[in-house]
Coordinates of C-alpha atoms and ligand atoms in Angstrom, one line a residue:
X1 CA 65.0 -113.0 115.4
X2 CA 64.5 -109.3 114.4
X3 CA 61.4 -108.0 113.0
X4 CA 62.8 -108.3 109.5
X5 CA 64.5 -112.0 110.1
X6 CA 61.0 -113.1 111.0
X7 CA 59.1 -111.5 108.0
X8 CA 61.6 -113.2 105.6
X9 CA 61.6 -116.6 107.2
X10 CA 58.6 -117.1 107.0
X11 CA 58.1 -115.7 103.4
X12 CA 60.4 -118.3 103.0
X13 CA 58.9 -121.0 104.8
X14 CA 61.4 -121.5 107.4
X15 CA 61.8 -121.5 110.9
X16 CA 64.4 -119.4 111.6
X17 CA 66.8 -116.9 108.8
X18 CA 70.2 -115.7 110.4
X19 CA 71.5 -112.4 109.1
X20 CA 74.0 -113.0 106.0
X21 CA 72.0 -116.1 104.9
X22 CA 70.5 -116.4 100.9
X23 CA 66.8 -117.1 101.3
X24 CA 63.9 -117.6 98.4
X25 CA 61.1 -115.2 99.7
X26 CA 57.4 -115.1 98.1
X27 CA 56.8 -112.1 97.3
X28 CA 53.0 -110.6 98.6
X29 CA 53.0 -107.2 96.2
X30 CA 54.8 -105.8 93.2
X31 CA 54.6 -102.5 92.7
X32 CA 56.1 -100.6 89.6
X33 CA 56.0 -97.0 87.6
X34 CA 56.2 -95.4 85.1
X35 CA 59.6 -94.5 84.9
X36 CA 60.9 -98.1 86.1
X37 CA 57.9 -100.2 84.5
X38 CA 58.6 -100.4 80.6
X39 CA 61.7 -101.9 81.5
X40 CA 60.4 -104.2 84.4
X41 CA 57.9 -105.6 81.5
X42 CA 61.0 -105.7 78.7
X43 CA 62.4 -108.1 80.7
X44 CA 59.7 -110.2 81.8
X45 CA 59.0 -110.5 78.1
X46 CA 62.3 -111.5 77.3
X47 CA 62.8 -114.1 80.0
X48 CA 59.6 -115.6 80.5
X49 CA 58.4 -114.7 76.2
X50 CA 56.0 -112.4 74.7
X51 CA 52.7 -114.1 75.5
X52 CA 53.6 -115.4 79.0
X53 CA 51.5 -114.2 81.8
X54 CA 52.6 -112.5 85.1
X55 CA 52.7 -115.1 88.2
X56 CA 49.5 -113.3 90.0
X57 CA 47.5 -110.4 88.8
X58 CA 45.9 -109.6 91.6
X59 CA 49.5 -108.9 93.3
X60 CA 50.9 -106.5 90.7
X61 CA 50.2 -102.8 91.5
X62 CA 51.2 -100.3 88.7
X63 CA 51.3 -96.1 89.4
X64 CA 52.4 -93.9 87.2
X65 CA 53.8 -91.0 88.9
X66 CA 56.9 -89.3 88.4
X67 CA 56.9 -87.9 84.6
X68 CA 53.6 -87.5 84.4
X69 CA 53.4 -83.5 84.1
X70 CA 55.4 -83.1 80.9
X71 CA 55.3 -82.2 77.4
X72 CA 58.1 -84.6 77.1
X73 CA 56.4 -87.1 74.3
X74 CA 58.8 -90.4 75.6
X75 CA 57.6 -90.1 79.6
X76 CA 54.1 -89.5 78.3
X77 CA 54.5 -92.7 75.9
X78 CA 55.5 -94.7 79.0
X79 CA 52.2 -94.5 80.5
X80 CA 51.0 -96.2 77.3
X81 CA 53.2 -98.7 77.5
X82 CA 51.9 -99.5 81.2
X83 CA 48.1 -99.2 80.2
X84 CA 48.6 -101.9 77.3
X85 CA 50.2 -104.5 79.5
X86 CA 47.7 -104.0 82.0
X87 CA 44.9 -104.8 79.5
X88 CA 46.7 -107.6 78.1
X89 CA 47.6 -109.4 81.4
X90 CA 43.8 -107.9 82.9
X91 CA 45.4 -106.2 85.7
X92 CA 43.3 -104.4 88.0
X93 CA 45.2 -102.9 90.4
X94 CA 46.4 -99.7 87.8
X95 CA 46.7 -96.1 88.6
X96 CA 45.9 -94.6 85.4
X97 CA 46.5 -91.2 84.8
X98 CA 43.5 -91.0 82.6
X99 CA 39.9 -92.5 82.2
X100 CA 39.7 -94.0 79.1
X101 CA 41.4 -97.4 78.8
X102 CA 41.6 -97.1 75.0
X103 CA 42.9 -93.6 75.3
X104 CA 46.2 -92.4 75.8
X105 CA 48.2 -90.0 77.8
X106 CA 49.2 -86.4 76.6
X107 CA 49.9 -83.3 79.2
X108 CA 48.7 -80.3 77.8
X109 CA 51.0 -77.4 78.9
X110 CA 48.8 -75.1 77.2
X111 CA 46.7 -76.0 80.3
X112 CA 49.5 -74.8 82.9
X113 CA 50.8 -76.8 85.8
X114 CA 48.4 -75.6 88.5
X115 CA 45.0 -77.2 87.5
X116 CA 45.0 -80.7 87.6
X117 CA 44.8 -82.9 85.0
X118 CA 44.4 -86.2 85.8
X119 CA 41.1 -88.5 86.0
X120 CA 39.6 -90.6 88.5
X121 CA 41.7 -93.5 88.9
X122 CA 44.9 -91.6 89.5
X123 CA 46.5 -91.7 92.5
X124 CA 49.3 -90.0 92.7
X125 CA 53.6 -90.8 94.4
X126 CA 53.8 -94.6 94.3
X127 CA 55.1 -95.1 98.3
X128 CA 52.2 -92.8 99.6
X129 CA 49.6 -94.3 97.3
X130 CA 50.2 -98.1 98.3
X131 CA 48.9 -97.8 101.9
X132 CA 46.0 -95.1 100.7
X133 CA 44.6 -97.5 98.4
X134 CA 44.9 -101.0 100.5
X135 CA 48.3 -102.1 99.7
X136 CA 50.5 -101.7 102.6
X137 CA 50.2 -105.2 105.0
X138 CA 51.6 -106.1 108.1
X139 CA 54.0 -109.3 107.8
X140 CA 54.4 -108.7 104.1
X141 CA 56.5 -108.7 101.5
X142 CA 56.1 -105.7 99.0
X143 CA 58.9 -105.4 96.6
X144 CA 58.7 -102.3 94.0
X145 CA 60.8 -100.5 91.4
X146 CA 62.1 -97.8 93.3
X147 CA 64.5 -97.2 96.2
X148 CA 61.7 -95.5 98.5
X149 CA 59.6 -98.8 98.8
X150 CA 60.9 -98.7 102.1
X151 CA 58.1 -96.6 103.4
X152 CA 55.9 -99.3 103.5
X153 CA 58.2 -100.7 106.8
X154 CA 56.1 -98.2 108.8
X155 CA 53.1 -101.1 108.6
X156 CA 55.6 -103.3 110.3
X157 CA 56.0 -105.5 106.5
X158 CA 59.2 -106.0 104.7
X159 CA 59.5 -103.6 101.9
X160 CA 62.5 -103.0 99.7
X161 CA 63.2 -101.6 96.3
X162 CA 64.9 -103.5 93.6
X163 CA 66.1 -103.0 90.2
X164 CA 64.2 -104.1 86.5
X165 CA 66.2 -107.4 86.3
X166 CA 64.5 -108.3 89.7
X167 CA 61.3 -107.0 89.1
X168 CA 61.0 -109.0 86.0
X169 CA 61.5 -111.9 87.4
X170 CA 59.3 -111.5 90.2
X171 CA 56.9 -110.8 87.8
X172 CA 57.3 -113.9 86.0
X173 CA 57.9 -116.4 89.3
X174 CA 56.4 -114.2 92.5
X175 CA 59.7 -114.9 93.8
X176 CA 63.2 -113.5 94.7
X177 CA 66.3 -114.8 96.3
X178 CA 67.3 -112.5 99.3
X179 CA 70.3 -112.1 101.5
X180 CA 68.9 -111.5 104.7
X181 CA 70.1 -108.3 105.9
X182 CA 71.6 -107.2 109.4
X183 CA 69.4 -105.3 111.6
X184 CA 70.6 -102.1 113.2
X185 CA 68.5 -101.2 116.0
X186 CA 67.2 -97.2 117.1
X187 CA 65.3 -97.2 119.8
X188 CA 63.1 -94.3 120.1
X189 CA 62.3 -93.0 123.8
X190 CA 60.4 -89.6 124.6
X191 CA 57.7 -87.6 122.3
X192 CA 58.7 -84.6 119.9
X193 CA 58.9 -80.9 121.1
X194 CA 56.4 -78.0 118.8
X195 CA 58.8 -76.9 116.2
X196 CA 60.3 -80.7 115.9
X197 CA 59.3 -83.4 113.0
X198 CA 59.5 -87.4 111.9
X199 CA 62.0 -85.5 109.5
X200 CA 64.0 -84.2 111.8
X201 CA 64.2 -88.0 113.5
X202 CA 65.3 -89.4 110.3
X203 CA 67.8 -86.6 109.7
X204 CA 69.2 -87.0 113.0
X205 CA 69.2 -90.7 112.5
X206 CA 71.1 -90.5 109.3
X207 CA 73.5 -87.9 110.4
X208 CA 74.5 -90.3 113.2
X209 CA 75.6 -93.0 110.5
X210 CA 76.4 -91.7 107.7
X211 CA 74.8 -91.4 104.2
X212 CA 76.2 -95.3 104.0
X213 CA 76.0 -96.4 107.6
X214 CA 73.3 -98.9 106.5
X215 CA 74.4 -99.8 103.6
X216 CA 72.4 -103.6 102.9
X217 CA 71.0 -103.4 106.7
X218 CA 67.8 -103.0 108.4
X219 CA 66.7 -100.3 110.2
X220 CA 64.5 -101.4 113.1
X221 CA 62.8 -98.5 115.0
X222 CA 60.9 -99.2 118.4
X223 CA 60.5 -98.5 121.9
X224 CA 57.7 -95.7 123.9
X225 CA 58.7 -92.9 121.2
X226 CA 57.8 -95.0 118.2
X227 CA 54.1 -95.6 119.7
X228 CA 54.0 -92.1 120.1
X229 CA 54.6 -91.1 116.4
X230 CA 51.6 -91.3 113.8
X231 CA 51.7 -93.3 111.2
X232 CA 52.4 -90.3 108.9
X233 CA 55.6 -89.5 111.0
X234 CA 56.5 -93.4 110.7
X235 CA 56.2 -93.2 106.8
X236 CA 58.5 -90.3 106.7
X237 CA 61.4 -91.9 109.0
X238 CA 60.6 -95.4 107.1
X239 CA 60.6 -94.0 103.5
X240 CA 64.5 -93.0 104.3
X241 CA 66.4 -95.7 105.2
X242 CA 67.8 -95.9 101.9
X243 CA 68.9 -92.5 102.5
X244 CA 71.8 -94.4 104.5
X245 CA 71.8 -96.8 102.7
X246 CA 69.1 -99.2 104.8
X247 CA 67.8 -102.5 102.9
X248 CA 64.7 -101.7 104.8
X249 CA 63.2 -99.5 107.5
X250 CA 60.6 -100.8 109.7
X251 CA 58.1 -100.3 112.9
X252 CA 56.7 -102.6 115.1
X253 CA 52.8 -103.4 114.7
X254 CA 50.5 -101.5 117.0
X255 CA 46.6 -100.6 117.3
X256 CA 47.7 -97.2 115.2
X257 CA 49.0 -99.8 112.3
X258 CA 46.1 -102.1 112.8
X259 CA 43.1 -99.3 112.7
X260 CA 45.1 -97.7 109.5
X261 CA 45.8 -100.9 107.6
X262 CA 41.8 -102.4 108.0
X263 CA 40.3 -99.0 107.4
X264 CA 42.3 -98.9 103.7
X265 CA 41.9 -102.2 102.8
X266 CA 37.7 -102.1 103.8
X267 CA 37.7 -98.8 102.1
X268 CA 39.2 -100.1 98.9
X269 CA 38.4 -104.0 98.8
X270 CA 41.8 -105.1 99.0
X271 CA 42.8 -108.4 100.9
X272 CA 42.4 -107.6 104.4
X273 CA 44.0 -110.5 106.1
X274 CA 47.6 -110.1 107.1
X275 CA 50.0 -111.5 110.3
X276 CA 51.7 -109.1 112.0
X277 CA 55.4 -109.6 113.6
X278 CA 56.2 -109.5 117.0
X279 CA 59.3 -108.5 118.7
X280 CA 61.3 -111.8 119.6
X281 CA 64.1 -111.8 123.0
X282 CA 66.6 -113.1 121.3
X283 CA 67.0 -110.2 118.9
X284 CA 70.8 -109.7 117.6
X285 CA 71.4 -106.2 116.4
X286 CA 75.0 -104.8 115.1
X287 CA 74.2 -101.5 116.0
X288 CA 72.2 -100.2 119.2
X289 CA 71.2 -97.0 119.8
X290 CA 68.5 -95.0 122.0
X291 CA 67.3 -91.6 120.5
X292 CA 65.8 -89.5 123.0
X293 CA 62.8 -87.6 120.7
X294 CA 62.2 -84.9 123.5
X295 CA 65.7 -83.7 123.0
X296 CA 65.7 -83.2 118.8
X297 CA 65.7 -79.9 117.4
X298 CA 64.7 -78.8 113.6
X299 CA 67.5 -80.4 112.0
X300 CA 68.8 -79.9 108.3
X301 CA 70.8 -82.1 105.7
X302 CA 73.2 -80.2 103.9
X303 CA 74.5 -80.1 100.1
X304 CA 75.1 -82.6 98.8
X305 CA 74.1 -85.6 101.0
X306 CA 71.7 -86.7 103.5
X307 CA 74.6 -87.4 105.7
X308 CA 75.4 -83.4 106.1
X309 CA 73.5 -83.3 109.8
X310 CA 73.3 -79.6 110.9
X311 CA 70.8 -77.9 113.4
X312 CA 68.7 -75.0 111.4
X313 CA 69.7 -72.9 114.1
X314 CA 73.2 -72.9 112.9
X315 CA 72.7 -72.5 109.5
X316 CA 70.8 -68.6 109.4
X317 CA 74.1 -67.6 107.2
X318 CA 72.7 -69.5 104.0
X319 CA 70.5 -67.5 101.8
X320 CA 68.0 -69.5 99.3
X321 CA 66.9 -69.0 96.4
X322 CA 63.6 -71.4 96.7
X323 CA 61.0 -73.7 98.9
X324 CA 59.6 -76.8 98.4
X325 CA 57.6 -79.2 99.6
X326 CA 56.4 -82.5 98.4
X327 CA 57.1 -85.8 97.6
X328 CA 56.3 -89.0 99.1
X329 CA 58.2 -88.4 102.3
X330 CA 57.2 -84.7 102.5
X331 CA 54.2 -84.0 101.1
X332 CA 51.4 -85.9 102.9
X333 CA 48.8 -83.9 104.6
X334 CA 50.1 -84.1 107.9
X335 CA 53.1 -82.5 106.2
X336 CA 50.9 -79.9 104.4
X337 CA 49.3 -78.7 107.9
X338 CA 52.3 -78.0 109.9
X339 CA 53.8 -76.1 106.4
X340 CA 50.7 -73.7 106.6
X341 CA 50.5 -73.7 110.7
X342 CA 54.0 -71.7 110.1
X343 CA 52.7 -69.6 107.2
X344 CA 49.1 -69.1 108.2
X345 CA 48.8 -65.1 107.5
X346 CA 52.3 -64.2 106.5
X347 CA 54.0 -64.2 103.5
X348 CA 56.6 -66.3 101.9
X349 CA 59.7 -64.0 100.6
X350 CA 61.5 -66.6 98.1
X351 CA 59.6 -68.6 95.5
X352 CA 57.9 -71.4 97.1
X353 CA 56.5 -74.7 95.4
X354 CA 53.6 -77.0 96.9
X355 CA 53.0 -80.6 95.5
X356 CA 50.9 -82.9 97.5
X357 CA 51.9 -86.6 97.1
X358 CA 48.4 -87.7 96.2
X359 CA 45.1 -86.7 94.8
X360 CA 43.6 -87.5 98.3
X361 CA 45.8 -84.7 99.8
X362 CA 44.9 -82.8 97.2
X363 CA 41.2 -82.8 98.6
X364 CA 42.1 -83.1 102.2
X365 CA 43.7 -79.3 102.0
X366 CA 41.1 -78.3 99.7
X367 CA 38.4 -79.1 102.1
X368 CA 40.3 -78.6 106.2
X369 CA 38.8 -74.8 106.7
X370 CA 41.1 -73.2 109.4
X371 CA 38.3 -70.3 110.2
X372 CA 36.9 -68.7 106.6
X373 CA 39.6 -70.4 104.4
X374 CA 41.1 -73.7 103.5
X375 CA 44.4 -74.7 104.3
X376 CA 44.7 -74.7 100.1
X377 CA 43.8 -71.2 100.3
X378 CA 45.7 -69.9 103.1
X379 CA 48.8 -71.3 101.4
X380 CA 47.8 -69.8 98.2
X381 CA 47.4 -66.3 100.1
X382 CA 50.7 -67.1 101.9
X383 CA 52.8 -66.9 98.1
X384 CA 52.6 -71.0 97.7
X385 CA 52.1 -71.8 94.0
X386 CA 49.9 -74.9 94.5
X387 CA 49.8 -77.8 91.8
X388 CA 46.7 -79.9 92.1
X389 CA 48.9 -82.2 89.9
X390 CA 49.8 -84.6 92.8
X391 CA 52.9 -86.8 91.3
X392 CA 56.7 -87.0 91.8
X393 CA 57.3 -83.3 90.2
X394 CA 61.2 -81.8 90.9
X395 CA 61.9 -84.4 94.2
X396 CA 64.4 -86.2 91.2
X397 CA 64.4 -83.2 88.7
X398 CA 62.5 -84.8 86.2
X399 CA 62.3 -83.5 82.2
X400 CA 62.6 -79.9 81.9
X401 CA 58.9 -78.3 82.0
X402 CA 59.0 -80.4 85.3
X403 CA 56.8 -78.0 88.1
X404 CA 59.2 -76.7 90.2
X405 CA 62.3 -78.1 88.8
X406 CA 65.7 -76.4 89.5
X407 CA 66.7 -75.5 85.7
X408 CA 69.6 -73.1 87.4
X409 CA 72.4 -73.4 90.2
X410 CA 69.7 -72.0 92.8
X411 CA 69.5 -73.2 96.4
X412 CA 66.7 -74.8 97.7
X413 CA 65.3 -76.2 101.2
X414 CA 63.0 -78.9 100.5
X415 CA 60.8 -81.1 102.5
X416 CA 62.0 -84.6 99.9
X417 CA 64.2 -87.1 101.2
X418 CA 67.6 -86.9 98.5
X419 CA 69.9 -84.1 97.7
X420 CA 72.8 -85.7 96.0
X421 CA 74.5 -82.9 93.3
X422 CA 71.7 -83.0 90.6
X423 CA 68.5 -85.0 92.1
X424 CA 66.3 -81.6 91.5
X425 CA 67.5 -80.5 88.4
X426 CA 70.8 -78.1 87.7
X427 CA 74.0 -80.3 88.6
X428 CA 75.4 -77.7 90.2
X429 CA 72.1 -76.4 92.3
X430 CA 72.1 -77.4 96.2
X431 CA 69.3 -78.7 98.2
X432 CA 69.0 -78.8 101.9
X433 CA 66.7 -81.5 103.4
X434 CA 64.3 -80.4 105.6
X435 CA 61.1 -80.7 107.8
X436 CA 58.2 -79.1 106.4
X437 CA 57.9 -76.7 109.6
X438 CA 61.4 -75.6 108.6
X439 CA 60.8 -75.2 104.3
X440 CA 57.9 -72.8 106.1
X441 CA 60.0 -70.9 107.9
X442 CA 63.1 -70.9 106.0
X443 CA 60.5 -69.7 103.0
X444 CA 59.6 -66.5 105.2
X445 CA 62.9 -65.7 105.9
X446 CA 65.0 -66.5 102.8
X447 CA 67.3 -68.0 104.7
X448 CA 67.6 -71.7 106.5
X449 CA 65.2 -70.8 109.4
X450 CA 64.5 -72.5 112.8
X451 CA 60.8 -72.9 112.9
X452 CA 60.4 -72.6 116.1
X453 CA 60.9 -68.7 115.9
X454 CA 57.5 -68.4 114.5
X455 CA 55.7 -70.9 116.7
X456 CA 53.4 -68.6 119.4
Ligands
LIG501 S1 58.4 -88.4 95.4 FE1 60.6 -88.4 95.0 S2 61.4 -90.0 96.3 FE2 59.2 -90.3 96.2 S3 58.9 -91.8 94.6 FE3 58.7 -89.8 93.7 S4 60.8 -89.3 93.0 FE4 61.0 -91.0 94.4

């Protein structure tokens, strides 16, 4: 069996699971949000009735993250909702925006969207949250409300987004029927060159199949070059798979995995236990390929679908109107350090955006000094306009006083993960995926820009 086939048999409790089989998995985590969890609890309510309780909550994880920075009364309102079913089902594992468990949630523009505005429990995009704060396990089954769950196959679990009707009835039962998925196998060999990112794996990986060419399948990546990515670059290529369409991404188990996974779970008192999956012999794939990571350059998904596969070399002819980078895929701190390795002392020539993913990263760049200054400050210097208000921001648009949103046809190169027509804002505005060492770049030229010109 695959990595994946022997995650969901045994959730199941069976032996073996062939690919194309219908299996009842247990699930180990349920994660929702705030833009996905009103409804998940609607229909919980409704199926299972107003005073029924959730199957386990100790496995329920609720963050509120992606319309948090808004005027808009509605999104605000939704973290509400979320705070009053945690209190009623006593729910402890919940993000809160603010302190006060009695209070509720209003942004206050009046404030601006640089200084943050969030208390202490907050913890900022849901995917890069779950391993920070203990959640992420080996062997495991984490289902959430949203299509980048995925990420989590970095710490070699099965993790898959599903829709409200699912959720709520996980919610209610701690189970869900699955059709275990075909695995598609990329086997990475080699170690990246300077200039060259996890992003620019994924992208390469993508462009190779198609914006579908996993539609319902697993994505199993392996071999010398996977032990040789950190677990931040196995996040990014992970949290993507659903970018072709993948019913899961997912990495083998190593000491990396293992020292990661303990270290959050101690830090935070979650369950530490977990069994890890090994890779079996008998593996069947339907698709086998070797990606050689030595040979990748910066590579760039063009308007308007992660599909478009282009080197940035080829692309100097397209001038931008804007930079970004954040998200769960993008904006980790790993992600932040190459950004300012590229800008350190220059200056960016096209407005450029900076959201980090979670409060954490907010701190880490606050705090790394390069010399006299933080990396906070040296993008700061550099033209960045910072937020401290870690959360989804413009990655999917978002109501209109969203930081950084695209409220015009502009083009943008942007360190997220999506860029169907509208996912930033304006319908008609075009994004172009990117590593963060190539946003930098492309943010000091004004044009799509091979880092690797400004790497010494
Ligand atoms: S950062 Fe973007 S991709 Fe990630 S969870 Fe938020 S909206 Fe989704």
């Amino acid at each position: 069996m695959t990595l994946t086939e022997k995650i969901l048999a045994r959730a199941s409790g069976k032996a073996r699971v062939e690919a194309g089989e219908n299996v009842w998995v247990n699930a180990d985590v349920l994660m929702t949000h705030d833009v996905c969890g009103p409804g998940t609890i609607g229909v919980f309510k409704r199926e299972f009735g107003k005073n029924a309780k959730v199957w386990d909550r100790n496995k329920i994880v609720i963050i509120p993250d992606h319309y948090i920075f808004t005027a808009d009364s509605k999104s605000n309102r939704n973290v509400d909702i979320l705070r009053d079913f945690v209190k009623e089902q006593n729910i402890p594992y919940f993000y809160d925006v603010i302190d006060d468990p009695n209070g509720h949630w209003v942004f206050d523009p009046t404030k601006g969207a640089l200084k943050k505005q969030y208390g202490s429990h907050f913890a900022g995009v849901c995917h890069t949250a779950l391993p920070q704060k203990g959640h992420t396990r080996p062997g495991e089954i984490l289902f959430g409300t949203d299509s980048h769950t995925c990420m989590a196959g970095a710490f070699n679990q099965f993790a898959t987004g599903i829709g409200n009707t699912d959720a709520g009835f996980v919610m209610g039962t701690g189970k869900l029927l699955i059709k275990v998925p075909e695995t598609m196998h990329f086997r990475l060999e080699g170690a990246l060159q300077p200039g060259v990112m996890a992003k620019d794996v994924i992208l390469h990986c993508i462009g190779q199949i198609g914006f579908d060419g996993a539609t319902y399948r697993a994505m199993q990546f392996d071999g010398p070059g996977a032990s040789n990515l950190s677990i931040d670059d196995r996040m990014t290529i992970a949290n993507m798979a659903i970018e072709a369409g993948g019913k899961n991404g997912i990495f083998e188990f190593d000491a990396q995995t293992k020292a990661f996974v303990d270290y959050r779970c101690k830090l935070n008192g979650t369950k530490s236990t977990y069994q890890p999956v090994e890779r079996d012999r008998d593996e069947k794939f339907v698709f086998d390929t070797t990606v050689d990571l030595s040979k990748l350059e910066p590579t760039v998904a063009c308007h308007p679908d992660p599909g478009q596969r282009k080197l940035a070399k080829e692309l100097g002819n397209i001038v931008l109107d804007r930079a970004y980078i954040g998200s769960c895929t993008g904006g980790k701190t790993s992600d932040f350090l190459e950004f300012a390795r590229v800008l350190n002392g220059k200056r960016v020539k096209i407005d450029t955006f900076g959201v980090p993913a979670t409060p954490e990263i907010v701190h880490d760049l606050q705090t790394s000094r390069w010399g006299a200054k933080t990396v906070w400050d040296i993008l700061v210097d550099a033209g960045v306009q910072m937020t401290e208000n870690a959360g989804c921001a413009a990655c999917l648009g978002g109501p209109v006083d969203t930081f950084g949103r695209m409220n015009a046809p502009l083009k943008c190169i942007s360190a997220t993960n999506r860029n169907f027509p509208g996912r930033m804002g304006h319908k008609e505005s075009q994004v172009f995926l990117a590593s963060p060492a190539t946003v930098a770049a492309s943010a000091l030229t004004g044009k799509i820009t091979d880092p690797r010109e400004y790497l010494s």
